[in-house]
PDB file of C-alpha atoms in Angstrom:
ATOM      1  CA  MET A   1      11.322   7.979  -7.186  1.00 95.00           C
ATOM      2  CA  THR A   2       8.452   9.132  -9.401  1.00 98.00           C
ATOM      3  CA  PRO A   3       6.859  12.511 -10.152  1.00 98.00           C
ATOM      4  CA  HIS A   4       4.441  12.333  -7.185  1.00 98.00           C
ATOM      5  CA  PHE A   5       5.999   9.859  -4.703  1.00 98.00           C
ATOM      6  CA  THR A   6       9.332  10.221  -2.913  1.00 98.00           C
ATOM      7  CA  LEU A   7      11.461   7.638  -1.154  1.00 98.00           C
ATOM      8  CA  GLU A   8      11.085   9.685   2.029  1.00 97.00           C
ATOM      9  CA  GLU A   9       7.294   9.489   1.781  1.00 97.00           C
ATOM     10  CA  LEU A  10       7.342   5.738   1.128  1.00 98.00           C
ATOM     11  CA  THR A  11       9.712   4.985   4.027  1.00 97.00           C
ATOM     12  CA  HIS A  12       8.348   7.493   6.563  1.00 95.00           C
ATOM     13  CA  THR A  13       7.545   6.170  10.023  1.00 92.00           C
ATOM     14  CA  ASP A  14       6.465   7.749  13.273  1.00 90.00           C
ATOM     15  CA  HIS A  15       8.628   5.107  14.984  1.00 87.00           C
ATOM     16  CA  ARG A  16      11.824   7.100  14.471  1.00 85.00           C
ATOM     17  CA  GLU A  17      13.676   5.116  17.094  1.00 92.00           C
ATOM     18  CA  PHE A  18      13.915   2.305  14.530  1.00 94.00           C
ATOM     19  CA  ASP A  19      15.954   2.216  11.334  1.00 94.00           C
ATOM     20  CA  ASN A  20      13.605   2.044   8.346  1.00 96.00           C
ATOM     21  CA  THR A  21      16.209   1.946   5.581  1.00 96.00           C
ATOM     22  CA  PRO A  22      15.367  -0.490   2.758  1.00 98.00           C
ATOM     23  CA  ASN A  23      17.949  -2.861   1.283  1.00 97.00           C
ATOM     24  CA  GLU A  24      18.573  -3.050  -2.472  1.00 98.00           C
ATOM     25  CA  THR A  25      15.754  -5.542  -3.177  1.00 97.00           C
ATOM     26  CA  GLU A  26      13.294  -3.622  -1.012  1.00 98.00           C
ATOM     27  CA  LEU A  27      14.307  -0.383  -2.738  1.00 98.00           C
ATOM     28  CA  ALA A  28      13.561  -1.930  -6.150  1.00 98.00           C
ATOM     29  CA  ASN A  29      10.150  -3.008  -4.843  1.00 98.00           C
ATOM     30  CA  ILE A  30       9.463   0.477  -3.476  1.00 98.00           C
ATOM     31  CA  LYS A  31      10.254   1.897  -6.935  1.00 98.00           C
ATOM     32  CA  ARG A  32       7.750  -0.525  -8.517  1.00 98.00           C
ATOM     33  CA  LEU A  33       5.222   0.452  -5.838  1.00 98.00           C
ATOM     34  CA  ALA A  34       5.741   4.165  -6.535  1.00 98.00           C
ATOM     35  CA  GLU A  35       5.141   3.543 -10.249  1.00 98.00           C
ATOM     36  CA  PHE A  36       1.955   1.633  -9.370  1.00 98.00           C
ATOM     37  CA  LEU A  37       0.785   4.508  -7.171  1.00 98.00           C
ATOM     38  CA  GLU A  38       1.311   6.822 -10.160  1.00 98.00           C
ATOM     39  CA  ASP A  39      -1.000   4.517 -12.154  1.00 98.00           C
ATOM     40  CA  ILE A  40      -3.611   4.707  -9.388  1.00 98.00           C
ATOM     41  CA  LYS A  41      -3.288   8.500  -9.323  1.00 98.00           C
ATOM     42  CA  GLU A  42      -3.979   8.568 -13.066  1.00 98.00           C
ATOM     43  CA  VAL A  43      -7.019   6.271 -12.668  1.00 98.00           C
ATOM     44  CA  LEU A  44      -8.332   8.641  -9.978  1.00 98.00           C
ATOM     45  CA  GLY A  45      -8.087  11.638 -12.283  1.00 97.00           C
ATOM     46  CA  GLY A  46      -4.933  13.068 -10.692  1.00 98.00           C
ATOM     47  CA  LYS A  47      -6.432  13.416  -7.211  1.00 98.00           C
ATOM     48  CA  PRO A  48      -3.953  13.715  -4.331  1.00 97.00           C
ATOM     49  CA  ILE A  49      -2.930  10.423  -2.717  1.00 98.00           C
ATOM     50  CA  MET A  50      -1.769  10.569   0.891  1.00 98.00           C
ATOM     51  CA  VAL A  51       0.492   7.682   1.946  1.00 98.00           C
ATOM     52  CA  ASN A  52      -0.118   6.624   5.565  1.00 96.00           C
ATOM     53  CA  SER A  53       2.401   3.792   5.493  1.00 96.00           C
ATOM     54  CA  ALA A  54       4.419   1.941   2.877  1.00 98.00           C
ATOM     55  CA  PHE A  55       7.769   0.206   3.492  1.00 98.00           C
ATOM     56  CA  ARG A  56       8.331  -1.065   7.040  1.00 97.00           C
ATOM     57  CA  SER A  57      11.548  -2.571   8.337  1.00 97.00           C
ATOM     58  CA  LYS A  58      11.126  -5.587  10.627  1.00 96.00           C
ATOM     59  CA  ALA A  59      11.496  -3.382  13.701  1.00 96.00           C
ATOM     60  CA  VAL A  60       8.883  -0.883  12.478  1.00 96.00           C
ATOM     61  CA  ASN A  61       6.553  -3.667  11.365  1.00 96.00           C
ATOM     62  CA  ASP A  62       6.834  -5.342  14.781  1.00 95.00           C
ATOM     63  CA  ALA A  63       6.212  -1.992  16.509  1.00 94.00           C
ATOM     64  CA  VAL A  64       2.920  -1.513  14.651  1.00 93.00           C
ATOM     65  CA  GLY A  65       1.845  -5.078  15.427  1.00 93.00           C
ATOM     66  CA  SER A  66       1.797  -6.360  11.854  1.00 94.00           C
ATOM     67  CA  LYS A  67       2.692  -9.857  10.654  1.00 94.00           C
ATOM     68  CA  ASP A  68       6.107 -10.694   9.173  1.00 93.00           C
ATOM     69  CA  THR A  69       4.287 -11.781   6.001  1.00 94.00           C
ATOM     70  CA  SER A  70       2.964  -8.241   5.427  1.00 96.00           C
ATOM     71  CA  GLN A  71       3.837  -6.934   1.979  1.00 98.00           C
ATOM     72  CA  HIS A  72       4.808  -3.662   3.697  1.00 98.00           C
ATOM     73  CA  ARG A  73       7.904  -5.552   4.945  1.00 98.00           C
ATOM     74  CA  ILE A  74       9.309  -5.929   1.435  1.00 98.00           C
ATOM     75  CA  GLY A  75       8.201  -2.592  -0.023  1.00 98.00           C
ATOM     76  CA  CYS A  76       5.263  -3.935  -2.025  1.00 98.00           C
ATOM     77  CA  ALA A  77       2.340  -2.331  -0.145  1.00 98.00           C
ATOM     78  CA  ALA A  78       1.034   1.090   0.816  1.00 98.00           C
ATOM     79  CA  ASP A  79      -1.859   2.277   2.929  1.00 98.00           C
ATOM     80  CA  ILE A  80      -3.349   5.335   1.244  1.00 98.00           C
ATOM     81  CA  ARG A  81      -6.058   7.925   1.647  1.00 98.00           C
ATOM     82  CA  VAL A  82      -7.569  10.028  -1.096  1.00 98.00           C
ATOM     83  CA  PRO A  83      -9.100  13.047   0.684  1.00 96.00           C
ATOM     84  CA  SER A  84     -11.950  13.548  -1.788  1.00 93.00           C
ATOM     85  CA  MET A  85     -12.917   9.857  -1.963  1.00 97.00           C
ATOM     86  CA  THR A  86     -14.099   7.167   0.434  1.00 97.00           C
ATOM     87  CA  PRO A  87     -12.037   3.980   0.712  1.00 98.00           C
ATOM     88  CA  ASP A  88     -14.891   2.135  -1.051  1.00 97.00           C
ATOM     89  CA  GLU A  89     -14.693   4.535  -3.991  1.00 98.00           C
ATOM     90  CA  VAL A  90     -10.919   4.029  -4.238  1.00 98.00           C
ATOM     91  CA  VAL A  91     -11.282   0.230  -4.142  1.00 98.00           C
ATOM     92  CA  ARG A  92     -14.018   0.237  -6.800  1.00 98.00           C
ATOM     93  CA  ALA A  93     -12.037   2.565  -9.090  1.00 98.00           C
ATOM     94  CA  VAL A  94      -8.884   0.432  -8.894  1.00 98.00           C
ATOM     95  CA  ILE A  95     -10.826  -2.790  -9.496  1.00 98.00           C
ATOM     96  CA  ALA A  96     -12.665  -1.237 -12.469  1.00 98.00           C
ATOM     97  CA  SER A  97      -9.400   0.078 -13.934  1.00 97.00           C
ATOM     98  CA  GLY A  98      -7.937  -3.336 -14.620  1.00 96.00           C
ATOM     99  CA  LEU A  99      -4.634  -2.343 -12.959  1.00 98.00           C
ATOM    100  CA  PRO A 100      -2.515  -5.356 -11.948  1.00 97.00           C
ATOM    101  CA  TYR A 101      -2.958  -5.025  -8.164  1.00 98.00           C
ATOM    102  CA  ASP A 102      -2.045  -7.926  -5.919  1.00 98.00           C
ATOM    103  CA  GLN A 103      -4.340  -6.898  -3.081  1.00 98.00           C
ATOM    104  CA  ILE A 104      -6.687  -3.998  -2.504  1.00 98.00           C
ATOM    105  CA  ILE A 105      -8.214  -3.815   0.943  1.00 98.00           C
ATOM    106  CA  ARG A 106     -10.671  -1.404   2.515  1.00 98.00           C
ATOM    107  CA  GLU A 107      -9.295  -1.250   6.042  1.00 97.00           C
ATOM    108  CA  PHE A 108     -11.569  -0.126   8.863  1.00 95.00           C
ATOM    109  CA  ASP A 109     -13.346   2.157   6.365  1.00 94.00           C
ATOM    110  CA  ARG A 110     -10.531   4.668   6.972  1.00 97.00           C
ATOM    111  CA  TRP A 111      -7.871   3.881   4.353  1.00 98.00           C
ATOM    112  CA  THR A 112      -7.122   1.640   1.399  1.00 98.00           C
ATOM    113  CA  HIS A 113      -4.304  -0.897   1.377  1.00 98.00           C
ATOM    114  CA  VAL A 114      -2.875  -1.465  -2.108  1.00 98.00           C
ATOM    115  CA  SER A 115      -0.147  -3.892  -3.052  1.00 98.00           C
ATOM    116  CA  ILE A 116       1.774  -5.172  -6.029  1.00 98.00           C
ATOM    117  CA  PRO A 117       3.089  -8.731  -6.528  1.00 98.00           C
ATOM    118  CA  ASN A 118       6.129  -9.554  -4.386  1.00 98.00           C
ATOM    119  CA  THR A 119       8.366  -9.979  -7.443  1.00 97.00           C
ATOM    120  CA  PRO A 120       8.231  -8.353 -10.883  1.00 96.00           C
ATOM    121  CA  GLU A 121       7.550 -11.677 -12.595  1.00 97.00           C
ATOM    122  CA  ALA A 122       4.778 -12.835 -10.217  1.00 98.00           C
ATOM    123  CA  LYS A 123       1.189 -12.769 -11.420  1.00 98.00           C
ATOM    124  CA  PRO A 124      -1.075 -10.365  -9.477  1.00 98.00           C
ATOM    125  CA  ARG A 125      -3.570 -12.214  -7.256  1.00 98.00           C
ATOM    126  CA  LYS A 126      -6.200  -9.470  -7.623  1.00 98.00           C
ATOM    127  CA  GLN A 127      -7.559 -10.033  -4.119  1.00 98.00           C
ATOM    128  CA  ALA A 128     -10.174  -7.474  -3.072  1.00 98.00           C
ATOM    129  CA  LEU A 129     -10.930  -7.581   0.648  1.00 98.00           C
ATOM    130  CA  ILE A 130     -12.452  -5.744   3.587  1.00 98.00           C
ATOM    131  CA  ILE A 131     -10.770  -5.782   6.986  1.00 97.00           C
ATOM    132  CA  ASP A 132     -12.597  -4.315   9.967  1.00 96.00           C
ATOM    133  CA  LYS A 133     -13.799  -5.202  13.463  1.00 96.00           C
ATOM    134  CA  ALA A 134     -15.975  -7.962  11.940  1.00 96.00           C
ATOM    135  CA  GLY A 135     -12.880  -9.640  10.468  1.00 96.00           C
ATOM    136  CA  THR A 136     -11.638 -10.241   6.932  1.00 97.00           C
ATOM    137  CA  ARG A 137     -13.950 -10.940   4.003  1.00 98.00           C
ATOM    138  CA  ALA A 138     -14.266 -10.466   0.256  1.00 98.00           C
ATOM    139  CA  PHE A 139     -15.007  -6.992  -1.064  1.00 97.00           C
ATOM    140  CA  VAL A 140     -18.259  -7.138  -3.006  1.00 89.00           C
TER     141      VAL A 140
END
């Protein structure tokens, strides 16, 4: 898809009993997401980005207990780890970069959720959040 992100990586699931093949629209979104991840990689000085989860079919999304409204469902979100950085550092770097993220979320202080707008013409919401055992709140 891009120099550092493959379709296989962005559609990988441990729930192999379920089909996780994107349709044409989802595939176009995954391509936009891969390009956005390349931008994040550049902002982070070329550091490795490990993708925990990106596109999820309905069956996979249901299996992991996520909502149908998750941007993972349509190929517009990825949960990432950057081995040499904390999730807070990743969130702060992306916010400071001015990249057009839709959401950036520090999740359980273990990974960073990043997303792009659901359609190419939509304006990014630039929501920065924290999700953990205490709930959901603004990232400050």
